[in-house]
Amino acid sequence: MKVICLGAHILDILGRPVPDIPPGQGRRVLDEIRITAAGTAGGTAVDLAKLGADVVSIGPVGDDVTGRLLLDLLAGHGVDVRHMARRPGLATPATMLPIRPNGERPALHAPGAMATLTAADVPLDLVAEADVLHVGGPDVLGDFTRDALPDLLRFAASHGTVVSMDLLSVGRPELVDVLRPAWEHTGYLLPNDDQIRGVTGHDDLVEAAGVARAAGVGTVIVTTGAEGCVVVDGGGVVRIPAFEVPVVDTTGCGDAFTAGLLVGLGSGRALGDAARLGTAAAALVAQGLGSDAGIVDLPSTLAFGAVA
C-alpha cells in the first residue's frame, strides 16, 4: 500500500507532566521530554510506516536545524522525505506541548513555513501511482487549499487514488466555503468532534457530518476522544467505542486513527473493522508521550485491538 501524506509536518517538543506553568523564573522537574515528528500529515506518515505502508511525505519545512531534525525523524521511521519542500530562510513548523497530568495537550505553535506549499511541490506522477493521498491540515496550508488542492484531488480521483483528509485547527464555519471544492473529491474526511463542529457550525455530530457529505465527501468519521468515533456514510451512522486505556498523552491520537483506518481499508477490511483498527492504533499512542508512541507494527496493533 503506497500512501502520500501531504500537508502539515511539524516538529513537536513535549514534556510531562506539567500541572501548571510556574510564575516568573520558576522551575518544574518533569518525568520526560521528547522530540517527535508530528502534524496531521507528518504524524500520520510515521504511524503508517510503522503499520507497514510505503509512505511519501510532501510538505513545507524550513532550511533550519529544526527542519533537518524533523526530516531525520521521519526518515528514521522509514518515511520517504525526498519530496519535502524546503524553504530557504523560513522556519520549520514547530510546537511546544506541556502535557497535563490527565493527558490533555495545550499547544504553543509557531507555523513557520506551513502556508507556503504550492502546486509545483506535488509531483503528479506520484499521486497517480499512489493508493491513497492523505491531506493533513488543509485548513492551515494558506492559498494552496483554495488555489491548488481542488484540482489536485480531482486529478487523484481520476487516477483511482483514494483521498482522505484530516484537519489541524478547530476552524470556523466560513472555512466550509474554502474546503467545499476539495470535499467534492474526498473519499474520507476524518476530523475530531471539535473540528467538525467548528467548521460546520453544527453541534450535533451527525448533522455536522451531513454538511460535509452534502458537499461531496463519501464517508465522514468523527473521532470523539474517550468515546471512540462516529462513522457516517451512505449506509447510515455507526458508533464505535474507544478502548479503555491509561492515558498519558493524547497528542497524535487522531493521526494514529487515520493511519489504522487507512491500513485497514487498504488490506480489504470492511469500514467498521478498519475504524476499529484506527481506534486500536489511537489507544496505543495515548499510552505514551508523543505522536509516535505506542505503535510498533501491524501484527501487535491487530493483536491489541483483536481486529484480525
mmCIF file of C-alpha atoms in Angstrom:
data_model
loop_
_atom_site.group_PDB
_atom_site.id
_atom_site.type_symbol
_atom_site.label_atom_id
_atom_site.label_comp_id
_atom_site.label_asym_id
_atom_site.label_seq_id
_atom_site.Cartn_x
_atom_site.Cartn_y
_atom_site.Cartn_z
ATOM 1 C CA MET A 1 0.000 0.000 0.000
ATOM 2 C CA LYS A 2 1.528 3.322 -1.106
ATOM 3 C CA VAL A 3 0.374 6.475 0.678
ATOM 4 C CA ILE A 4 1.289 10.113 0.129
ATOM 5 C CA CYS A 5 0.954 12.273 3.248
ATOM 6 C CA LEU A 6 0.554 15.855 2.065
ATOM 7 C CA GLY A 7 0.390 18.916 4.291
ATOM 8 C CA ALA A 8 1.287 19.735 7.887
ATOM 9 C CA HIS A 9 4.623 18.316 9.054
ATOM 10 C CA ILE A 10 5.571 19.664 12.475
ATOM 11 C CA LEU A 11 8.357 19.128 14.983
ATOM 12 C CA ASP A 12 6.844 18.587 18.440
ATOM 13 C CA ILE A 13 8.679 19.185 21.708
ATOM 14 C CA LEU A 14 6.713 17.557 24.525
ATOM 15 C CA GLY A 15 7.132 17.411 28.275
ATOM 16 C CA ARG A 16 5.113 15.736 31.017
ATOM 17 C CA PRO A 17 3.548 16.064 33.465
ATOM 18 C CA VAL A 18 3.007 19.844 33.520
ATOM 19 C CA PRO A 19 0.362 20.733 36.136
ATOM 20 C CA ASP A 20 0.935 24.472 35.580
ATOM 21 C CA ILE A 21 3.411 26.964 34.186
ATOM 22 C CA PRO A 22 5.482 28.294 37.123
ATOM 23 C CA PRO A 23 5.446 32.074 37.556
ATOM 24 C CA GLY A 24 8.486 34.240 36.898
ATOM 25 C CA GLN A 25 11.685 32.226 36.726
ATOM 26 C CA GLY A 26 10.088 29.239 38.442
ATOM 27 C CA ARG A 27 11.041 25.672 37.597
ATOM 28 C CA ARG A 28 9.285 22.330 37.241
ATOM 29 C CA VAL A 29 11.016 18.954 37.143
ATOM 30 C CA LEU A 30 9.368 16.672 34.574
ATOM 31 C CA ASP A 31 9.357 12.913 34.140
ATOM 32 C CA GLU A 32 10.244 13.094 30.452
ATOM 33 C CA ILE A 33 10.793 15.372 27.461
ATOM 34 C CA ARG A 34 10.643 14.109 23.878
ATOM 35 C CA ILE A 35 11.022 15.497 20.363
ATOM 36 C CA THR A 36 8.913 13.874 17.637
ATOM 37 C CA ALA A 37 7.813 14.184 14.022
ATOM 38 C CA ALA A 38 4.171 15.204 14.132
ATOM 39 C CA GLY A 39 1.346 17.049 12.385
ATOM 40 C CA THR A 40 -1.725 15.761 10.586
ATOM 41 C CA ALA A 41 0.483 14.717 7.672
ATOM 42 C CA GLY A 42 3.780 14.036 9.463
ATOM 43 C CA GLY A 43 2.390 12.137 12.435
ATOM 44 C CA THR A 44 0.154 10.087 10.176
ATOM 45 C CA ALA A 45 3.125 9.307 7.917
ATOM 46 C CA VAL A 46 5.107 7.886 10.845
ATOM 47 C CA ASP A 47 2.228 5.696 12.016
ATOM 48 C CA LEU A 48 1.505 4.465 8.505
ATOM 49 C CA ALA A 49 5.137 3.473 8.070
ATOM 50 C CA LYS A 50 5.064 1.596 11.380
ATOM 51 C CA LEU A 51 1.960 -0.247 10.202
ATOM 52 C CA GLY A 52 3.739 -1.387 7.043
ATOM 53 C CA ALA A 53 2.697 1.158 4.423
ATOM 54 C CA ASP A 54 5.061 2.636 1.829
ATOM 55 C CA VAL A 55 4.883 6.337 2.712
ATOM 56 C CA VAL A 56 5.971 9.507 0.913
ATOM 57 C CA SER A 57 5.784 12.832 2.757
ATOM 58 C CA ILE A 58 5.194 16.153 0.994
ATOM 59 C CA GLY A 59 5.044 19.366 2.993
ATOM 60 C CA PRO A 60 6.891 22.640 3.587
ATOM 61 C CA VAL A 61 9.808 22.875 6.028
ATOM 62 C CA GLY A 62 12.474 25.490 6.637
ATOM 63 C CA ASP A 63 16.170 25.103 5.968
ATOM 64 C CA ASP A 64 16.917 25.371 9.681
ATOM 65 C CA VAL A 65 18.155 22.917 12.310
ATOM 66 C CA THR A 66 14.554 22.161 13.245
ATOM 67 C CA GLY A 67 13.802 21.136 9.678
ATOM 68 C CA ARG A 68 16.824 18.885 9.446
ATOM 69 C CA LEU A 69 15.846 17.197 12.695
ATOM 70 C CA LEU A 70 12.251 16.740 11.520
ATOM 71 C CA LEU A 71 13.386 15.142 8.259
ATOM 72 C CA ASP A 72 15.786 12.851 10.127
ATOM 73 C CA LEU A 73 12.995 11.716 12.462
ATOM 74 C CA LEU A 74 10.639 10.992 9.557
ATOM 75 C CA ALA A 75 13.311 9.133 7.604
ATOM 76 C CA GLY A 76 14.253 7.174 10.698
ATOM 77 C CA HIS A 77 10.773 5.690 10.728
ATOM 78 C CA GLY A 78 11.042 4.737 7.058
ATOM 79 C CA VAL A 79 9.185 7.687 5.535
ATOM 80 C CA ASP A 80 10.407 8.891 2.109
ATOM 81 C CA VAL A 81 11.252 12.592 2.597
ATOM 82 C CA ARG A 82 12.835 13.286 -0.793
ATOM 83 C CA HIS A 83 9.828 15.339 -1.885
ATOM 84 C CA MET A 84 9.552 17.571 1.173
ATOM 85 C CA ALA A 85 9.536 21.234 0.138
ATOM 86 C CA ARG A 86 12.499 23.021 1.729
ATOM 87 C CA ARG A 87 12.112 26.787 2.148
ATOM 88 C CA PRO A 88 15.366 28.778 2.458
ATOM 89 C CA GLY A 89 15.230 31.452 5.129
ATOM 90 C CA LEU A 90 12.000 30.217 6.704
ATOM 91 C CA ALA A 91 11.415 28.370 9.960
ATOM 92 C CA THR A 92 10.097 24.820 10.171
ATOM 93 C CA PRO A 93 6.642 24.472 11.768
ATOM 94 C CA ALA A 94 7.106 23.554 15.428
ATOM 95 C CA THR A 95 5.011 23.145 18.561
ATOM 96 C CA MET A 96 5.768 23.038 22.283
ATOM 97 C CA LEU A 97 3.323 20.829 24.200
ATOM 98 C CA PRO A 98 3.190 20.953 28.018
ATOM 99 C CA ILE A 99 1.234 17.768 28.681
ATOM 100 C CA ARG A 100 -1.088 17.942 31.669
ATOM 101 C CA PRO A 101 -1.267 15.065 34.179
ATOM 102 C CA ASN A 102 -4.607 13.942 32.655
ATOM 103 C CA GLY A 103 -3.118 13.723 29.150
ATOM 104 C CA GLU A 104 -4.556 16.975 27.782
ATOM 105 C CA ARG A 105 -2.221 18.872 25.475
ATOM 106 C CA PRO A 106 -2.348 22.662 25.215
ATOM 107 C CA ALA A 107 -0.199 23.765 22.296
ATOM 108 C CA LEU A 108 2.233 26.621 21.747
ATOM 109 C CA HIS A 109 2.658 26.656 17.964
ATOM 110 C CA ALA A 110 4.885 28.520 15.510
ATOM 111 C CA PRO A 111 3.626 27.857 11.937
ATOM 112 C CA GLY A 112 6.795 28.972 10.155
ATOM 113 C CA ALA A 113 6.750 27.810 6.522
ATOM 114 C CA MET A 114 3.409 25.997 6.873
ATOM 115 C CA ALA A 115 1.414 28.151 4.444
ATOM 116 C CA THR A 116 3.992 28.126 1.614
ATOM 117 C CA LEU A 117 3.055 24.881 -0.148
ATOM 118 C CA THR A 118 2.438 25.238 -3.903
ATOM 119 C CA ALA A 119 1.125 23.026 -6.688
ATOM 120 C CA ALA A 120 4.672 22.766 -8.051
ATOM 121 C CA ASP A 121 5.713 20.950 -4.854
ATOM 122 C CA VAL A 122 3.464 17.965 -5.602
ATOM 123 C CA PRO A 123 4.674 15.512 -8.301
ATOM 124 C CA LEU A 124 1.568 14.369 -10.149
ATOM 125 C CA ASP A 125 3.166 11.112 -11.228
ATOM 126 C CA LEU A 126 3.492 10.124 -7.573
ATOM 127 C CA VAL A 127 -0.144 10.993 -6.951
ATOM 128 C CA ALA A 128 -1.268 8.900 -9.897
ATOM 129 C CA GLU A 129 0.727 5.904 -8.653
ATOM 130 C CA ALA A 130 -0.398 6.110 -5.022
ATOM 131 C CA ASP A 131 -3.164 4.063 -3.453
ATOM 132 C CA VAL A 132 -4.055 6.894 -1.070
ATOM 133 C CA LEU A 133 -3.430 10.627 -0.961
ATOM 134 C CA HIS A 134 -3.890 11.785 2.627
ATOM 135 C CA VAL A 135 -4.248 15.556 3.049
ATOM 136 C CA GLY A 136 -3.355 16.614 6.570
ATOM 137 C CA GLY A 137 -4.333 20.125 7.639
ATOM 138 C CA PRO A 138 -5.739 21.825 4.521
ATOM 139 C CA ASP A 139 -7.116 24.443 6.906
ATOM 140 C CA VAL A 140 -3.565 25.716 7.627
ATOM 141 C CA LEU A 141 -1.974 25.493 4.171
ATOM 142 C CA GLY A 142 -2.840 29.016 3.057
ATOM 143 C CA ASP A 143 -3.548 29.757 -0.603
ATOM 144 C CA PHE A 144 -2.704 26.191 -1.635
ATOM 145 C CA THR A 145 -6.033 24.928 -0.291
ATOM 146 C CA ARG A 146 -8.089 27.306 -2.381
ATOM 147 C CA ASP A 147 -5.925 27.606 -5.481
ATOM 148 C CA ALA A 148 -4.367 24.157 -5.980
ATOM 149 C CA LEU A 149 -5.961 21.496 -3.776
ATOM 150 C CA PRO A 150 -9.298 21.020 -5.647
ATOM 151 C CA ASP A 151 -7.529 20.355 -8.958
ATOM 152 C CA LEU A 152 -5.024 18.063 -7.256
ATOM 153 C CA LEU A 153 -7.762 15.991 -5.640
ATOM 154 C CA ARG A 154 -9.709 15.865 -8.893
ATOM 155 C CA PHE A 155 -6.570 14.510 -10.569
ATOM 156 C CA ALA A 156 -6.095 11.943 -7.789
ATOM 157 C CA ALA A 157 -9.680 10.725 -8.035
ATOM 158 C CA SER A 158 -9.450 10.449 -11.819
ATOM 159 C CA HIS A 159 -6.451 8.127 -11.419
ATOM 160 C CA GLY A 160 -8.093 5.890 -8.854
ATOM 161 C CA THR A 161 -6.191 7.310 -5.869
ATOM 162 C CA VAL A 162 -8.300 7.348 -2.716
ATOM 163 C CA VAL A 163 -8.355 10.750 -0.995
ATOM 164 C CA SER A 164 -8.551 11.139 2.774
ATOM 165 C CA MET A 165 -8.429 14.377 4.732
ATOM 166 C CA ASP A 166 -7.928 15.483 8.324
ATOM 167 C CA LEU A 167 -7.945 18.972 9.845
ATOM 168 C CA LEU A 168 -5.413 20.622 12.138
ATOM 169 C CA SER A 169 -7.257 23.599 13.629
ATOM 170 C CA VAL A 170 -10.718 23.873 15.158
ATOM 171 C CA GLY A 171 -11.663 26.237 12.338
ATOM 172 C CA ARG A 172 -14.659 28.463 11.674
ATOM 173 C CA PRO A 173 -17.903 27.971 9.725
ATOM 174 C CA GLU A 174 -16.689 30.172 6.847
ATOM 175 C CA LEU A 175 -13.971 27.596 6.220
ATOM 176 C CA VAL A 176 -16.622 25.381 4.624
ATOM 177 C CA ASP A 177 -16.593 27.614 1.570
ATOM 178 C CA VAL A 178 -12.827 27.132 1.242
ATOM 179 C CA LEU A 179 -12.959 23.367 1.730
ATOM 180 C CA ARG A 180 -16.101 22.584 -0.292
ATOM 181 C CA PRO A 181 -14.332 22.389 -3.703
ATOM 182 C CA ALA A 182 -11.833 19.903 -2.226
ATOM 183 C CA TRP A 183 -14.538 17.927 -0.426
ATOM 184 C CA GLU A 184 -16.120 17.126 -3.794
ATOM 185 C CA HIS A 185 -13.200 14.736 -4.387
ATOM 186 C CA THR A 186 -12.615 13.495 -0.818
ATOM 187 C CA GLY A 187 -13.473 9.898 -0.015
ATOM 188 C CA TYR A 188 -12.833 10.054 3.735
ATOM 189 C CA LEU A 189 -12.980 13.110 5.995
ATOM 190 C CA LEU A 190 -11.519 12.369 9.444
ATOM 191 C CA PRO A 191 -11.891 15.340 11.829
ATOM 192 C CA ASN A 192 -12.330 15.289 15.578
ATOM 193 C CA ASP A 193 -15.556 16.439 17.183
ATOM 194 C CA ASP A 194 -14.373 19.986 17.962
ATOM 195 C CA GLN A 195 -13.108 20.460 14.413
ATOM 196 C CA ILE A 196 -16.261 19.333 12.604
ATOM 197 C CA ARG A 197 -18.409 21.426 14.937
ATOM 198 C CA GLY A 198 -16.196 24.467 14.440
ATOM 199 C CA VAL A 199 -16.081 24.182 10.668
ATOM 200 C CA THR A 200 -19.765 23.437 10.079
ATOM 201 C CA GLY A 201 -21.360 25.374 12.939
ATOM 202 C CA HIS A 202 -23.445 22.326 13.945
ATOM 203 C CA ASP A 203 -23.226 20.915 17.478
ATOM 204 C CA ASP A 204 -24.806 17.593 16.525
ATOM 205 C CA LEU A 205 -22.066 15.432 15.045
ATOM 206 C CA VAL A 206 -24.311 13.612 12.591
ATOM 207 C CA GLU A 207 -25.700 16.903 11.304
ATOM 208 C CA ALA A 208 -22.173 18.308 11.072
ATOM 209 C CA ALA A 209 -21.029 15.260 9.124
ATOM 210 C CA GLY A 210 -24.031 15.737 6.867
ATOM 211 C CA VAL A 211 -22.744 19.164 5.829
ATOM 212 C CA ALA A 212 -19.524 17.592 4.558
ATOM 213 C CA ARG A 213 -21.347 14.719 2.876
ATOM 214 C CA ALA A 214 -23.671 17.165 1.140
ATOM 215 C CA ALA A 215 -20.559 18.873 -0.245
ATOM 216 C CA GLY A 216 -19.395 15.584 -1.765
ATOM 217 C CA VAL A 217 -17.433 13.711 0.927
ATOM 218 C CA GLY A 218 -18.080 9.981 0.703
ATOM 219 C CA THR A 219 -17.563 8.989 4.342
ATOM 220 C CA VAL A 220 -17.125 11.167 7.415
ATOM 221 C CA ILE A 221 -15.593 9.643 10.530
ATOM 222 C CA VAL A 222 -15.544 11.918 13.553
ATOM 223 C CA THR A 223 -13.181 10.932 16.350
ATOM 224 C CA THR A 224 -14.613 11.675 19.783
ATOM 225 C CA GLY A 225 -11.754 11.048 22.208
ATOM 226 C CA ALA A 226 -12.575 8.634 25.005
ATOM 227 C CA GLU A 227 -15.939 7.894 23.373
ATOM 228 C CA GLY A 228 -14.426 6.452 20.194
ATOM 229 C CA CYS A 229 -15.698 7.589 16.804
ATOM 230 C CA VAL A 230 -18.840 8.172 14.769
ATOM 231 C CA VAL A 231 -18.932 6.798 11.214
ATOM 232 C CA VAL A 232 -21.354 8.499 8.827
ATOM 233 C CA ASP A 233 -21.760 7.309 5.234
ATOM 234 C CA GLY A 234 -24.496 6.401 2.777
ATOM 235 C CA GLY A 235 -25.364 3.370 4.878
ATOM 236 C CA GLY A 236 -26.196 5.372 7.997
ATOM 237 C CA VAL A 237 -24.488 6.067 11.318
ATOM 238 C CA VAL A 238 -22.295 3.682 13.325
ATOM 239 C CA ARG A 239 -20.713 4.499 16.687
ATOM 240 C CA ILE A 240 -17.554 2.626 17.599
ATOM 241 C CA PRO A 241 -16.349 2.787 21.218
ATOM 242 C CA ALA A 242 -12.797 3.585 22.240
ATOM 243 C CA PHE A 243 -10.560 1.156 24.082
ATOM 244 C CA GLU A 244 -10.204 1.809 27.800
ATOM 245 C CA VAL A 245 -6.525 2.522 28.424
ATOM 246 C CA PRO A 246 -4.450 4.582 30.873
ATOM 247 C CA VAL A 247 -3.932 7.909 29.107
ATOM 248 C CA VAL A 248 -0.504 9.528 29.198
ATOM 249 C CA ASP A 249 -0.813 11.971 26.287
ATOM 250 C CA THR A 250 -3.473 12.423 23.603
ATOM 251 C CA THR A 251 -1.072 14.042 21.113
ATOM 252 C CA GLY A 252 -1.274 12.258 17.771
ATOM 253 C CA CYS A 253 -4.239 10.031 18.577
ATOM 254 C CA GLY A 254 -6.136 11.380 15.584
ATOM 255 C CA ASP A 255 -3.148 10.771 13.317
ATOM 256 C CA ALA A 256 -2.893 7.198 14.620
ATOM 257 C CA PHE A 257 -6.599 6.668 13.996
ATOM 258 C CA THR A 258 -6.170 7.832 10.409
ATOM 259 C CA ALA A 259 -3.207 5.519 9.857
ATOM 260 C CA GLY A 260 -5.004 2.499 11.303
ATOM 261 C CA LEU A 261 -8.144 3.211 9.299
ATOM 262 C CA LEU A 262 -6.255 3.580 6.007
ATOM 263 C CA VAL A 263 -4.217 0.428 6.550
ATOM 264 C CA GLY A 264 -7.399 -1.426 7.467
ATOM 265 C CA LEU A 265 -9.169 -0.262 4.331
ATOM 266 C CA GLY A 266 -6.098 -0.981 2.219
ATOM 267 C CA SER A 267 -5.998 -4.559 3.464
ATOM 268 C CA GLY A 268 -9.606 -5.110 2.414
ATOM 269 C CA ARG A 269 -11.325 -4.795 5.783
ATOM 270 C CA ALA A 270 -14.882 -3.535 5.989
ATOM 271 C CA LEU A 271 -15.291 0.091 7.047
ATOM 272 C CA GLY A 272 -16.320 -0.765 10.606
ATOM 273 C CA ASP A 273 -13.384 -3.114 11.132
ATOM 274 C CA ALA A 274 -10.975 -0.585 9.629
ATOM 275 C CA ALA A 275 -12.307 2.064 12.020
ATOM 276 C CA ARG A 276 -11.779 -0.340 14.934
ATOM 277 C CA LEU A 277 -8.175 -0.776 13.837
ATOM 278 C CA GLY A 278 -7.929 3.009 13.879
ATOM 279 C CA THR A 279 -9.249 3.160 17.440
ATOM 280 C CA ALA A 280 -6.751 0.467 18.470
ATOM 281 C CA ALA A 281 -3.870 2.472 16.979
ATOM 282 C CA ALA A 282 -5.085 5.619 18.745
ATOM 283 C CA ALA A 283 -5.344 3.784 22.065
ATOM 284 C CA LEU A 284 -1.751 2.604 21.758
ATOM 285 C CA VAL A 285 -0.495 6.135 21.075
ATOM 286 C CA ALA A 286 -2.452 7.549 24.031
ATOM 287 C CA GLN A 287 -0.427 5.402 26.422
ATOM 288 C CA GLY A 288 2.902 7.112 25.681
ATOM 289 C CA LEU A 289 4.354 10.581 25.199
ATOM 290 C CA GLY A 290 4.234 11.990 21.678
ATOM 291 C CA SER A 291 2.526 11.159 18.419
ATOM 292 C CA ASP A 292 4.990 8.354 17.617
ATOM 293 C CA ALA A 293 4.403 6.459 20.889
ATOM 294 C CA GLY A 294 2.742 3.083 21.320
ATOM 295 C CA ILE A 295 2.521 1.676 17.820
ATOM 296 C CA VAL A 296 5.214 -0.888 16.989
ATOM 297 C CA ASP A 297 3.891 -2.704 13.928
ATOM 298 C CA LEU A 298 0.710 -4.028 12.358
ATOM 299 C CA PRO A 299 0.641 -7.504 13.967
ATOM 300 C CA SER A 300 0.919 -6.128 17.508
ATOM 301 C CA THR A 301 -1.672 -3.440 16.784
ATOM 302 C CA LEU A 302 -4.064 -6.066 15.455
ATOM 303 C CA ALA A 303 -3.418 -8.226 18.493
ATOM 304 C CA PHE A 304 -4.114 -5.313 20.817
ATOM 305 C CA GLY A 305 -7.391 -4.484 19.117
ATOM 306 C CA ALA A 306 -8.405 -8.062 18.366
ATOM 307 C CA VAL A 307 -9.358 -6.869 14.888
ATOM 308 C CA ALA A 308 -7.730 -9.611 12.814
#
